[in-house]
Tab-separated table of C-alpha atoms (C1' of nucleotides) in Angstrom:
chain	number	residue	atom	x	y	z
D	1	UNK	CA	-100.954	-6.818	-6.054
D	2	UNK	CA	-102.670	-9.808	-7.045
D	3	UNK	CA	-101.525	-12.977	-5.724
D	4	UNK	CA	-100.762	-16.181	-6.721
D	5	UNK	CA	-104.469	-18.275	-6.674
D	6	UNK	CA	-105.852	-15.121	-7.802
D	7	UNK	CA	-104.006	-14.849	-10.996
D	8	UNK	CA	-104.809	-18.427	-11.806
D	9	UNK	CA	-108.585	-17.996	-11.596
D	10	UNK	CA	-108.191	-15.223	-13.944
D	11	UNK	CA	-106.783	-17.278	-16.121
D	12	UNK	CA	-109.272	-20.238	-15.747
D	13	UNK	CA	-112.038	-17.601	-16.510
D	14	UNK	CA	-110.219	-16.048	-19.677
D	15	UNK	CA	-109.721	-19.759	-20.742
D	16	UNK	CA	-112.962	-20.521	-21.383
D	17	UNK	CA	-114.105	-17.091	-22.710
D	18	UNK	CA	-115.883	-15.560	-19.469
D	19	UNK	CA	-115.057	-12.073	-18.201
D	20	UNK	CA	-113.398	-12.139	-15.199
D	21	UNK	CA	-115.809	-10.241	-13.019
D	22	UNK	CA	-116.211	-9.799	-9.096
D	23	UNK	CA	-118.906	-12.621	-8.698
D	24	UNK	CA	-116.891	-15.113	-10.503
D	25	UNK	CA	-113.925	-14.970	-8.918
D	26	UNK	CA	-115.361	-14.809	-5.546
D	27	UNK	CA	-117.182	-17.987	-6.364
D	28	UNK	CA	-113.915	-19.884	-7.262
D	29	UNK	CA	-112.499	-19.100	-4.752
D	30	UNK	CA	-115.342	-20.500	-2.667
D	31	UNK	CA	-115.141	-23.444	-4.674
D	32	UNK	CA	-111.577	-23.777	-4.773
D	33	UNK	CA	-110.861	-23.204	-0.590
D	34	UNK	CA	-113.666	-24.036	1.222
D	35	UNK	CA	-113.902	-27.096	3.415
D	36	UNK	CA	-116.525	-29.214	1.934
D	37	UNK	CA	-115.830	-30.081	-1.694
D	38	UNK	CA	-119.479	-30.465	-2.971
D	39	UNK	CA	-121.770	-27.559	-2.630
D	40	UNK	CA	-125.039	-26.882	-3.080
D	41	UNK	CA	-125.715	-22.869	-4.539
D	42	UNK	CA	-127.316	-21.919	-1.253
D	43	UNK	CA	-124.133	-23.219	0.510
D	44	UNK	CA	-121.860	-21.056	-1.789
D	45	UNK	CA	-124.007	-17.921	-1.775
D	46	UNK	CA	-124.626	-18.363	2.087
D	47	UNK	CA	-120.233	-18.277	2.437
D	48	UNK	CA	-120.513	-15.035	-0.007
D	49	UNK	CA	-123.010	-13.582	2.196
D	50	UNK	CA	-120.621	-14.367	5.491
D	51	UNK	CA	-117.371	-12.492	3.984
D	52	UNK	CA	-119.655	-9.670	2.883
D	53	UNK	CA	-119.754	-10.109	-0.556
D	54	UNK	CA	-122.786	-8.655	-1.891
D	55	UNK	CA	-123.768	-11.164	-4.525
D	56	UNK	CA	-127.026	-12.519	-5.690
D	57	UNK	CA	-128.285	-15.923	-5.230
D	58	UNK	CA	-129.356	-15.729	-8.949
D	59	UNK	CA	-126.157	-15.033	-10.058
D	60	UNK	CA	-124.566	-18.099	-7.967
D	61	UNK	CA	-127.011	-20.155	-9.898
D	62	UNK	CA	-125.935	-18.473	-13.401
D	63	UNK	CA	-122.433	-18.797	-13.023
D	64	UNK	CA	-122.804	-21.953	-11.495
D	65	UNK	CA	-124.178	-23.141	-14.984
D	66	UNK	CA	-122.061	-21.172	-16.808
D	67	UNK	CA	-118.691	-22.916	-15.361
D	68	UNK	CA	-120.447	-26.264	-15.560
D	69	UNK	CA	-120.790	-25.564	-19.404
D	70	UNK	CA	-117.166	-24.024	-19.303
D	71	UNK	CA	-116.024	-27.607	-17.889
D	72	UNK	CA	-114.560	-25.672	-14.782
D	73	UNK	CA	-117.312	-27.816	-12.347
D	74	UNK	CA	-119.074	-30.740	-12.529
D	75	UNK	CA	-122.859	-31.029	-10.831
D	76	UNK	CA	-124.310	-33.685	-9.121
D	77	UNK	CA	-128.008	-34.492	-8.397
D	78	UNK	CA	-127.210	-36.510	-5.142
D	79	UNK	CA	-130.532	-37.884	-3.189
D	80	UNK	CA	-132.816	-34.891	-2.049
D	81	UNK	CA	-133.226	-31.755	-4.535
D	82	UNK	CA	-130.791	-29.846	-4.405
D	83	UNK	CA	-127.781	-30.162	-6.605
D	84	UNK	CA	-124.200	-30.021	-5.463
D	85	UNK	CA	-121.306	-28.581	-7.348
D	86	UNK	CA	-117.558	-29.262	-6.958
D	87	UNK	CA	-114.731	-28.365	-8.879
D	88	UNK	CA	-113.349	-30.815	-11.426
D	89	UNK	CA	-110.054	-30.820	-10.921
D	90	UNK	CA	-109.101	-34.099	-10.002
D	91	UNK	CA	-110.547	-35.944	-12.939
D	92	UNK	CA	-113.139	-38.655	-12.741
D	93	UNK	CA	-114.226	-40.515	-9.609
D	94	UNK	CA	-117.310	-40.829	-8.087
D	95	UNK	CA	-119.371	-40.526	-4.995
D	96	UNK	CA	-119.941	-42.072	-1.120
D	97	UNK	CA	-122.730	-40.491	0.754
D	98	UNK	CA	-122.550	-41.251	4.470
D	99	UNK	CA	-125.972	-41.410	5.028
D	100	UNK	CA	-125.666	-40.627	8.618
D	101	UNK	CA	-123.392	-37.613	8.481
D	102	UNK	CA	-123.998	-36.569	4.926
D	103	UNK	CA	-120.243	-36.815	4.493
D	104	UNK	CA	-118.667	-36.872	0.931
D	105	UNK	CA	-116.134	-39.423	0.408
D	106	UNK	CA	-114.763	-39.619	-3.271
D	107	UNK	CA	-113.530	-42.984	-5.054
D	108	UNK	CA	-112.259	-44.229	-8.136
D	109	UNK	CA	-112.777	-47.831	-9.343
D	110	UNK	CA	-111.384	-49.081	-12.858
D	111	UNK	CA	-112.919	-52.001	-12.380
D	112	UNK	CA	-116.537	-50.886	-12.204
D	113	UNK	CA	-115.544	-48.282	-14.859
D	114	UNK	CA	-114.460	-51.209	-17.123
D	115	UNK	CA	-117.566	-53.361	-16.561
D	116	UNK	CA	-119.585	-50.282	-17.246
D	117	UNK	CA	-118.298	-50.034	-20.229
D	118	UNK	CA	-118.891	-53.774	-21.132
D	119	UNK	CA	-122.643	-53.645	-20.333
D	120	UNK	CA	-123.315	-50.646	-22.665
D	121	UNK	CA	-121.266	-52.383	-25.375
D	122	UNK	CA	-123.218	-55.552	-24.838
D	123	UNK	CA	-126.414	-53.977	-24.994
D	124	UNK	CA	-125.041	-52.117	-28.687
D	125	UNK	CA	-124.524	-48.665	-27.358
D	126	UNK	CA	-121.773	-46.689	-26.485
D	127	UNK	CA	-120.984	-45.672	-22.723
D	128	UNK	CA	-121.531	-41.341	-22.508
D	129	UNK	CA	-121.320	-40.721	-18.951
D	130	UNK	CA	-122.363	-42.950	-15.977
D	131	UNK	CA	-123.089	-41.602	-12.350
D	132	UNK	CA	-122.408	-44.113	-8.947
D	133	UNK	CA	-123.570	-43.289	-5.797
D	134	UNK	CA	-122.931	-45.598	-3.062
D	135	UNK	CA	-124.916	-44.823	-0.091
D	136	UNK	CA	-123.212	-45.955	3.654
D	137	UNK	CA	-123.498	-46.180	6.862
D	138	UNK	CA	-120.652	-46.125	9.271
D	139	UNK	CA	-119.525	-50.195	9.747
D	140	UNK	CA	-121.377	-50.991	13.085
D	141	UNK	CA	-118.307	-52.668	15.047
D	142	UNK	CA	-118.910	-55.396	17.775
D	143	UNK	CA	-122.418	-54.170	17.849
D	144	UNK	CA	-123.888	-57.496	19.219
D	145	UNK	CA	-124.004	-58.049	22.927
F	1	UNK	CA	-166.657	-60.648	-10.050
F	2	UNK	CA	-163.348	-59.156	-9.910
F	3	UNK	CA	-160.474	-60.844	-11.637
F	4	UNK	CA	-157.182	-61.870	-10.738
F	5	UNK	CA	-155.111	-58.964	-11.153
F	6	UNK	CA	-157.678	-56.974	-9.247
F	7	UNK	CA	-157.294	-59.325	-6.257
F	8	UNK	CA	-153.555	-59.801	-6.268
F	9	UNK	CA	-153.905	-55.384	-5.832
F	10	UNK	CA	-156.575	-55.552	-3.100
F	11	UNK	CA	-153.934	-58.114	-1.596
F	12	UNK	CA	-150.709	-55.785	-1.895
F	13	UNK	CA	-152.466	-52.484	-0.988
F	14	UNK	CA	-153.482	-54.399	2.207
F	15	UNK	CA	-150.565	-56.489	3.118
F	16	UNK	CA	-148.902	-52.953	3.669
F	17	UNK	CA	-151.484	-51.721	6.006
F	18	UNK	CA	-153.509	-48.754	3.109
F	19	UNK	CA	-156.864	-49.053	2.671
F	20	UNK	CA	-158.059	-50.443	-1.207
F	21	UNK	CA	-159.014	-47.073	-2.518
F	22	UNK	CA	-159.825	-46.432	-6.134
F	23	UNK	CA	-157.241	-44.149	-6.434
F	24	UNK	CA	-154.497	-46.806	-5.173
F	25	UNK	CA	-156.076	-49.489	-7.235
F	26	UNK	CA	-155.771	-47.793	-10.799
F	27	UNK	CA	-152.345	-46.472	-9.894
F	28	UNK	CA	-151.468	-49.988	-9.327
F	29	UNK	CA	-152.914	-51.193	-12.280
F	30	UNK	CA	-150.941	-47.889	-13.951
F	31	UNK	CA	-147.723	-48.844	-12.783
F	32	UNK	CA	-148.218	-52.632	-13.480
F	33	UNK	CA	-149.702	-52.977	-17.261
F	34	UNK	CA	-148.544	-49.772	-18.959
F	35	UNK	CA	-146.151	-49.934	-21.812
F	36	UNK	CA	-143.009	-47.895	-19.763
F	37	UNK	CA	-142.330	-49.502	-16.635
F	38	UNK	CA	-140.709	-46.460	-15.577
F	39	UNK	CA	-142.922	-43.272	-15.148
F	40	UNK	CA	-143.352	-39.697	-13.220
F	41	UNK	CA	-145.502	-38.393	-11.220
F	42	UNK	CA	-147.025	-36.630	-14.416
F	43	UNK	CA	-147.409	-39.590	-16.768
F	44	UNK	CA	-149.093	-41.610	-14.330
F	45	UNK	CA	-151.720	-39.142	-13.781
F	46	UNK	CA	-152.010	-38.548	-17.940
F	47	UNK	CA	-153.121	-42.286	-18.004
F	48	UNK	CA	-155.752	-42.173	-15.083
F	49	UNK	CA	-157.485	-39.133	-16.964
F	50	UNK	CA	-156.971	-40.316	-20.534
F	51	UNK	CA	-159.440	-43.626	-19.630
F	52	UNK	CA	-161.761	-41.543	-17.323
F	53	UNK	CA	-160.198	-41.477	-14.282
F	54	UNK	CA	-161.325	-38.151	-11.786
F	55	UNK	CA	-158.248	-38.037	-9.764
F	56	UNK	CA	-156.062	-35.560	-8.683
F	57	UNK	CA	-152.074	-34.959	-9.389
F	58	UNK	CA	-151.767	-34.192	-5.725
F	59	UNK	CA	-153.553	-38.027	-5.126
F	60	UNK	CA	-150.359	-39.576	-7.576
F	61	UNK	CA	-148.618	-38.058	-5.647
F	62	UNK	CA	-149.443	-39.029	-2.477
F	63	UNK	CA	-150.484	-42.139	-3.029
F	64	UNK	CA	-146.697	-42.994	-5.099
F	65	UNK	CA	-144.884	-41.697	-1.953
F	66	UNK	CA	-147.190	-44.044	0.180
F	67	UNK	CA	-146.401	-46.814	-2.253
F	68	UNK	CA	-142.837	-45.878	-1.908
F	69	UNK	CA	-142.736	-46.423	1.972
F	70	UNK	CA	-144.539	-49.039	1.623
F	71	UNK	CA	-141.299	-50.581	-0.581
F	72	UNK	CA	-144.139	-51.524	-3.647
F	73	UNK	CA	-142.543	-48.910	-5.946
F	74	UNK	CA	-139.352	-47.736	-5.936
F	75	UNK	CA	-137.949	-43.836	-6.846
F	76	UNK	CA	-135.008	-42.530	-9.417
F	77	UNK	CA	-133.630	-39.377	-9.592
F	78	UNK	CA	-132.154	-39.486	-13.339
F	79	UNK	CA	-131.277	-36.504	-14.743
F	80	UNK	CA	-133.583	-33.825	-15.902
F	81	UNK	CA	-135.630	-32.712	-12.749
F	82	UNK	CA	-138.839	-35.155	-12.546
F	83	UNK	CA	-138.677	-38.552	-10.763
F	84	UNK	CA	-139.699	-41.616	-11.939
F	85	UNK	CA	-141.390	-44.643	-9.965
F	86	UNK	CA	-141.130	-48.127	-10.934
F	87	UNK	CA	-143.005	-51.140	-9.440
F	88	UNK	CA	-140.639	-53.159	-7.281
F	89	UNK	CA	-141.325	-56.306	-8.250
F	90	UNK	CA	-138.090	-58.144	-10.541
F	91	UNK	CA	-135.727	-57.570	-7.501
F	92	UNK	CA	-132.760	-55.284	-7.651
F	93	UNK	CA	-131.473	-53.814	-10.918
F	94	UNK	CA	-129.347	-50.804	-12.087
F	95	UNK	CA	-130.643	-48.576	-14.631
F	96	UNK	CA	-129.314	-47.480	-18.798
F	97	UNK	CA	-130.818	-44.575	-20.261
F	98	UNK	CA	-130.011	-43.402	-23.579
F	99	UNK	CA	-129.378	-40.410	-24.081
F	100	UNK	CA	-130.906	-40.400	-27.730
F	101	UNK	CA	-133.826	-41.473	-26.858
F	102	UNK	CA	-134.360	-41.262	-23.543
F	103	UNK	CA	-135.466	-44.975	-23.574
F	104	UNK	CA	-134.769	-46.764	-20.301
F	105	UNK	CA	-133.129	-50.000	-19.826
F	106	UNK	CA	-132.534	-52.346	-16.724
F	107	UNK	CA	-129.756	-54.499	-16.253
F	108	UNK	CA	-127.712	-56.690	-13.576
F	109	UNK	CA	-124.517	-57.562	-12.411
F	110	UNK	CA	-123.478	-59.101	-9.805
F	111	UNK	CA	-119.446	-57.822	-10.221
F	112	UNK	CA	-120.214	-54.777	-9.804
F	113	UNK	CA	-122.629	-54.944	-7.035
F	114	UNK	CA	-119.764	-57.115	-5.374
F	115	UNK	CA	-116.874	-54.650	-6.114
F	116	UNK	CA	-119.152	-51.868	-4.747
F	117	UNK	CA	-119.758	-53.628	-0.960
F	118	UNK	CA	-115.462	-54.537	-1.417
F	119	UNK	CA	-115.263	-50.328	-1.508
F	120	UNK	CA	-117.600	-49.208	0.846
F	121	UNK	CA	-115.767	-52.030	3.178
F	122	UNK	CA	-112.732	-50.661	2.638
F	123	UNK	CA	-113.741	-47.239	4.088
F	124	UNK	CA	-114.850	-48.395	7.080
F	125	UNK	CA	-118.640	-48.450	5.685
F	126	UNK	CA	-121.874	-50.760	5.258
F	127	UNK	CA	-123.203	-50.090	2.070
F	128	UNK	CA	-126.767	-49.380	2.559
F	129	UNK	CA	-128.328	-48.893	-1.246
F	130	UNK	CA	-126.506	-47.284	-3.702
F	131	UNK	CA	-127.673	-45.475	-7.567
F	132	UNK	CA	-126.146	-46.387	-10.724
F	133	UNK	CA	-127.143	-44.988	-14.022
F	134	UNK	CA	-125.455	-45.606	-17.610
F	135	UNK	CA	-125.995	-42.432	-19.671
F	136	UNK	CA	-125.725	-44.554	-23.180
F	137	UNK	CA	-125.827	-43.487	-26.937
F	138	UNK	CA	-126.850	-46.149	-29.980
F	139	UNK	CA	-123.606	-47.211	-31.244
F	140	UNK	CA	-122.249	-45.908	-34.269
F	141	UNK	CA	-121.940	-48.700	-36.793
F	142	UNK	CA	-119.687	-48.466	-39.683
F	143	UNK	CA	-119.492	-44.711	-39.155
F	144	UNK	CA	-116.061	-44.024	-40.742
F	145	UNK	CA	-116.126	-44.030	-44.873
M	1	DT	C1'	-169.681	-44.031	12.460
M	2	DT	C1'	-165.352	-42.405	11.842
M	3	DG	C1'	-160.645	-41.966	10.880
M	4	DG	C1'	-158.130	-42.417	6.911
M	5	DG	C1'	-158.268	-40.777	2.061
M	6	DT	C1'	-159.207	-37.429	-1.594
M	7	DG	C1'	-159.658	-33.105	-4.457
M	8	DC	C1'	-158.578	-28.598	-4.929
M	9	DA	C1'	-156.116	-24.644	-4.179
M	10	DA	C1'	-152.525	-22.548	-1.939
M	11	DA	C1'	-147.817	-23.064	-0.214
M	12	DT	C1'	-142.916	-24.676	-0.705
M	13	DT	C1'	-138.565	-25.582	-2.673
M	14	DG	C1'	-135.061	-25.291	-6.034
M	15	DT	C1'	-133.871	-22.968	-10.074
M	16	DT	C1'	-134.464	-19.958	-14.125
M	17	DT	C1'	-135.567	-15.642	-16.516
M	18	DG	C1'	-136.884	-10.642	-17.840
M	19	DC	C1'	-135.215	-6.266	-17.485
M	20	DA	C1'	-132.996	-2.071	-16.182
M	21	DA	C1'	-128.786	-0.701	-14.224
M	22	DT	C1'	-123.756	-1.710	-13.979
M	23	DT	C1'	-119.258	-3.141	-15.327
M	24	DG	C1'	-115.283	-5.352	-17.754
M	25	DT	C1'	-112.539	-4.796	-21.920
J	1	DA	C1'	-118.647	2.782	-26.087
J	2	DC	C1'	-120.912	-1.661	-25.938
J	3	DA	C1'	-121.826	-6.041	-25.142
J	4	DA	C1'	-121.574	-8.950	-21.261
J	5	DT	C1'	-122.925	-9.343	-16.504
J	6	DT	C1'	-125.479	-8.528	-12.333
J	7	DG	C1'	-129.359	-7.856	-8.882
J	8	DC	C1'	-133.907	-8.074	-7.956
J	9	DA	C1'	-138.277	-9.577	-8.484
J	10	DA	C1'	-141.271	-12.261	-10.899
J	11	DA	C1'	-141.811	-16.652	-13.263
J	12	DC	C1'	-141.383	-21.621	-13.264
J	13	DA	C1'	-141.554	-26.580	-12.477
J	14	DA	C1'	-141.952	-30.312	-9.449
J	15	DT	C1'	-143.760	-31.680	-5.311
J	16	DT	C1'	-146.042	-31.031	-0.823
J	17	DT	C1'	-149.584	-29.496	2.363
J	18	DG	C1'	-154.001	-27.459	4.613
J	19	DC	C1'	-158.577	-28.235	4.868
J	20	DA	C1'	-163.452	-29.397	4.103
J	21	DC	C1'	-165.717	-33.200	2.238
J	22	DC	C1'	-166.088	-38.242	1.283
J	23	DC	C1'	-165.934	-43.162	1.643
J	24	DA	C1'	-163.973	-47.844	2.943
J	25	DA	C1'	-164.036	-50.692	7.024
DNA sequence: TTGGGTGCAAATTGTTTGCAATTGT
DNA sequence: ACAATTGCAAACAATTTGCACCCAA
C-alpha cells in the first residue's frame, strides 16, 4: 500500500509527462529526504548504491536532466566541476558556500534581486536568470591576541 | 629593442616569481590586446597558432593556471562547461552575459557588494569572494502591436 | 649548468550517448 | 504490444599530468 510521499512523487512524475518508473522515484526520494539539499549525481547514485538499489550512474545523470527540464530541480555549477542538484521547491534563493566546510546555506535577498534587475534594465536588456554565490568563511571571533 | 608593452610583461611575469618564457609572453600579450577580454582555454590557444605561434594547449593551460595563482588573470565558471580567464587588471567587477549573444559585459556596484558582506555577516560569516552573473536578453522594444 | 618550462601523448574527471534488453501503460 | 526507459560500455569534452627534451638565468 503505497504511502503518503510516495503517491505524491507519482504525481510529480505524471505532471510533467514522465513515466513513473523505479529509478525515478528512487531518485526523488533521494532528493526529497536526504540530509544535504544540493547533490552532486555521484552523491545521489552513491545513496542508491547504499540502500541496494541497482541503478546506473548514467541513468542518475539522465533523469537528473530530465527533471531539470521538467522544472522538478534546479542545477547549480558551484566552484569545482561537478554540478549539484536540489529540488526546487522552495522557490528562488540563492547560495552560501562555506568554504571551509563546504556547507550549503541558502538566502534570499530582494534587495540584490531588485538592483539586479536595475543594472540589466540600465544596460537595455531584460534580466533572464542571475546566479549569486557568496563564498565564506566562518567569522574569526576574538582571533587577535 | 623591445617596446613598452613587452617590458611592462617581462616586469609582471617576474614580479610573480615565473620565468619570461615565450609561451607566457604571447599569452600575456593574448589576454591583454585581443578584441574579447574574456576567453577559454581554447580561444587563447586559436590566437597563438593563427599568427604562428608553436605552442601547445596543454602550455595555455598551464601557463593560465600559473597566471591564475599568480592573481594576473582571474577564472569564471559561466554556464556551458569551458572556463574563461580574464586579465585582472580594472579591479573587481561582476559579470552580464547575454544570453542572445553570448556577449559578455562587466559592471559594478557597490550596493550590492555592500548588501552581500551585510548577509554573509548576518550568518555568522566573512565573506571571502563571491560569483555573480546576470543571464540577460536584448530588450524587447515596442514588441506589442 | 641546471632546474624550471614545454610539447606531446596518455590519463583523468564529469557527463553524454548508442544500443540491445527491459518495463510501464 | 509498443514506445519509453534503463544499464552498460564506449564516446566525449575539458582539463591535467608524466616524461624526455629544451632553454632562460
Amino acid at each position: 500500500m503505497p504511502n503518503r510521499s510516495e503517491r505524491a512523487e507519482t504525481q510529480d512524475l505524471r505532471k510533467v509527462g514522465l513515466k513513473v518508473t523505479h529509478p525515478r522515484m528512487r531518485i526523488l526520494d533521494i532528493l526529497g529526504n536526504a540530509q544535504k539539499k544540493h547533490m552532486t549525481a555521484e552523491d545521489v547514485y552513491r545513496l542508491l548504491i547504499e540502500q541496494g538499489d541497482d541503478i546506473g550512474l548514467a541513468t542518475v545523470y539522465r533523469v537528473l536532466n530530465q527533471f531539470e527540464t521538467a522544472g522538478i530541480v534546479v542545477r547549480h555549477h558551484f566552484e569545482g566541476g561537478q554540478s549539484v542538484y536540489e529540488l526546487d521547491q522552495d522557490g528562488h534563493h540563492d547560495h552560501m558556500v562555506c568554504v571551509a566546510t563546504g556547507k550549503v546555506i541558502e538566502f534570499q535577498n530582494a534587495e540584490i534581486e531588485r538592483l539586479q534587475r536595475e543594472i540589466a534594465e540600465a544596460h537595455g536588456y531584460d534580466l533572464e536568470d542571475h546566479s549569486l554565490v557568496l563564498y565564506v568563511r566562518p567569522k574569526k571571533v576574538g582571533k587577535g591576541r
